[in-house]
Every structure is written in structure tokens, then in C-alpha cells.
GROMACS .gro file of C-alpha atoms in nm:
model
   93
    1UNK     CA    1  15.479  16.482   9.104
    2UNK     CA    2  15.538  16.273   9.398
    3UNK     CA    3  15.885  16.201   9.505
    4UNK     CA    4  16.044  15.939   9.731
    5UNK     CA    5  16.089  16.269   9.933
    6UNK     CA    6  15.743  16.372   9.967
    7UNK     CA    7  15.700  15.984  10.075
    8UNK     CA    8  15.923  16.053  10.360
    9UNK     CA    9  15.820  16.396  10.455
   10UNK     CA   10  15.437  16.277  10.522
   11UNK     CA   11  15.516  15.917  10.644
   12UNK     CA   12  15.768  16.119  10.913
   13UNK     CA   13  15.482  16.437  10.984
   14UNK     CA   14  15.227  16.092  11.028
   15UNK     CA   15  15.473  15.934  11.270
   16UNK     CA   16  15.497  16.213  11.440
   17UNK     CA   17  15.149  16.302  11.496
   18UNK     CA   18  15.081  15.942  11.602
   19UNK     CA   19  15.316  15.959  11.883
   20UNK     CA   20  15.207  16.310  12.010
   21UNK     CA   21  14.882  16.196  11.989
   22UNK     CA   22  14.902  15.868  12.194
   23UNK     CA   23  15.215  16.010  12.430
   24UNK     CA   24  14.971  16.156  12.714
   25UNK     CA   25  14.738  15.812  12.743
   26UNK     CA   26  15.095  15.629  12.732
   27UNK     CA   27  15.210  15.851  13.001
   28UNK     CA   28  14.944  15.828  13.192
   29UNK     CA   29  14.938  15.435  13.195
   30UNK     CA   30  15.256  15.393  13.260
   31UNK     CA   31  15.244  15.602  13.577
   32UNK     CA   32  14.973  15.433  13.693
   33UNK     CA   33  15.151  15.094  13.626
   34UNK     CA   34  15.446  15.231  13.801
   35UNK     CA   35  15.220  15.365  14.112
   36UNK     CA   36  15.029  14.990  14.164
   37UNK     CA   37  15.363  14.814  14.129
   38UNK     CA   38  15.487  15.039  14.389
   39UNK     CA   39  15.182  14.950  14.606
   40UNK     CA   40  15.209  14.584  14.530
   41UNK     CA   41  15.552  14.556  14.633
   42UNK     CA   42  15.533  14.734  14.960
   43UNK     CA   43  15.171  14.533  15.083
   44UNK     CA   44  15.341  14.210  14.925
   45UNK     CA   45  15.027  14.181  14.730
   46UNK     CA   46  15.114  13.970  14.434
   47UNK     CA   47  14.779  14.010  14.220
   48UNK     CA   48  14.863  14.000  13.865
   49UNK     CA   49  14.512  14.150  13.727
   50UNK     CA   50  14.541  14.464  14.005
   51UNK     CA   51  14.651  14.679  13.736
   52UNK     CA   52  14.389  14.657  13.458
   53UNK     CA   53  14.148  14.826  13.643
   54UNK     CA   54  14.318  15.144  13.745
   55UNK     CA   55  14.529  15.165  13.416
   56UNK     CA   56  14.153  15.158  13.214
   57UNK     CA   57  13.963  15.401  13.438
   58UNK     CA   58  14.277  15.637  13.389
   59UNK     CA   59  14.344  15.600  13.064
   60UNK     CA   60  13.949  15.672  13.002
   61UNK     CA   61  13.978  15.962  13.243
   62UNK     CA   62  14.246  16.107  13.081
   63UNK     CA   63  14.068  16.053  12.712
   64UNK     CA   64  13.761  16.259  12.883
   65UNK     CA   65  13.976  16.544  12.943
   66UNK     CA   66  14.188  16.577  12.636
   67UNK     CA   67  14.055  16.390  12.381
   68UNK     CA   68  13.933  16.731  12.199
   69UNK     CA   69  14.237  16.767  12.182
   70UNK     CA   70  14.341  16.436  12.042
   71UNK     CA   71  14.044  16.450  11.749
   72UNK     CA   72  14.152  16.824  11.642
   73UNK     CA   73  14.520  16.693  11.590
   74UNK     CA   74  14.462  16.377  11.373
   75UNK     CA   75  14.198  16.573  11.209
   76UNK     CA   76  14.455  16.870  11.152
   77UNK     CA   77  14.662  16.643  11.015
   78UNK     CA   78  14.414  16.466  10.789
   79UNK     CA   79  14.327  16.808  10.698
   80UNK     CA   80  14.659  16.927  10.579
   81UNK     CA   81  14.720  16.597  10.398
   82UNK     CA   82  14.426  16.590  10.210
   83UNK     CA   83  14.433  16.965  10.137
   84UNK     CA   84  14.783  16.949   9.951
   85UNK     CA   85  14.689  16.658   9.777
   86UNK     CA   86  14.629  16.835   9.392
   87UNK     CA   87  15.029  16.886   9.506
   88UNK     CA   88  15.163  16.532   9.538
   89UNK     CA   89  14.926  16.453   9.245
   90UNK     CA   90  15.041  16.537   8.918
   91UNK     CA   91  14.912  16.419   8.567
   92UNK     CA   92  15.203  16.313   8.336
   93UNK     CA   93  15.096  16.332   8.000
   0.00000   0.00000   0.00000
């Protein structure tokens, strides 16, 4: 039978898995956010679009190199939830 627990347990494992999945593209953006600000403030260049275009081509980059990695996670952890699901189901009779 499912339990408020078991509620818990996956909603926290799904939280989890969300933000280890989307931490390196995160990361990744915000250092190249970080980097063009940098470079804006010491040129004085006060273009307000100047980051799209570096932030995308990294953040596609960086989804080219790992995002193996990022479909076997989610899909482990689609796996394990739908595995275990005779578990959380139960038929009350």
C-alpha cells in the first residue's frame, strides 16, 4: 500500500535527480554569464543581448558532451520507479 511516506521518498529521489541532472548545464551557464559580465564591464560594453549567444552555444556544447549521461539518469530513475511499482500498488479487498 502506498503511504504518505512512500509519497515523500519518490517525490524527494525525483527532486533529486532533477537537480543532478540539470546542475552541470546550470553551471555551465552561469559561468559563462559570469565570464561576459566580466568582459562587459571591463570594455564598458553595455549590450544587453551579448550573453544569449555564448550562454546557448555552451549550454548546447555542454549537452553534446554529457547528455548520455543526462538520458541514462532520468531513464535510471524512470526505470527504478516504474520497476517497484507492483510495490506502491496494492489491491485492498
Amino acid at each position: 500500500m502506498i503511504t504518505q511516506e512512500t509519497i515523500l521518498d519518490i517525490t524527494q529521489e525525483a527532486i533529486y535527480t532533477v537537480i543532478i541532472t540539470a546542475m552541470p548545464l546550470l553551471l555551465v551557464s552561469l559561468l559563462i554569464g559570469l565570464i561576459v559580465s566580466i568582459f562587459q564591464t571591463i570594455t564598458s560594453i553595455q549590450e544587453q543581448t551579448l550573453t544569449f549567444v555564448p550562454k546557448i552555444l555552451g549550454v548546447f556544447a555542454t549537452m553534446m558532451l554529457i547528455g548520455s549521461w543526462m538520458l541514462d539518469n532520468m531513464s535510471h530513475f524512470m526505470v527504478d520507479l516504474w520497476t517497484s511499482f507492483s510495490r506502491y500498488m496494492s489491491i485492498g479487498i
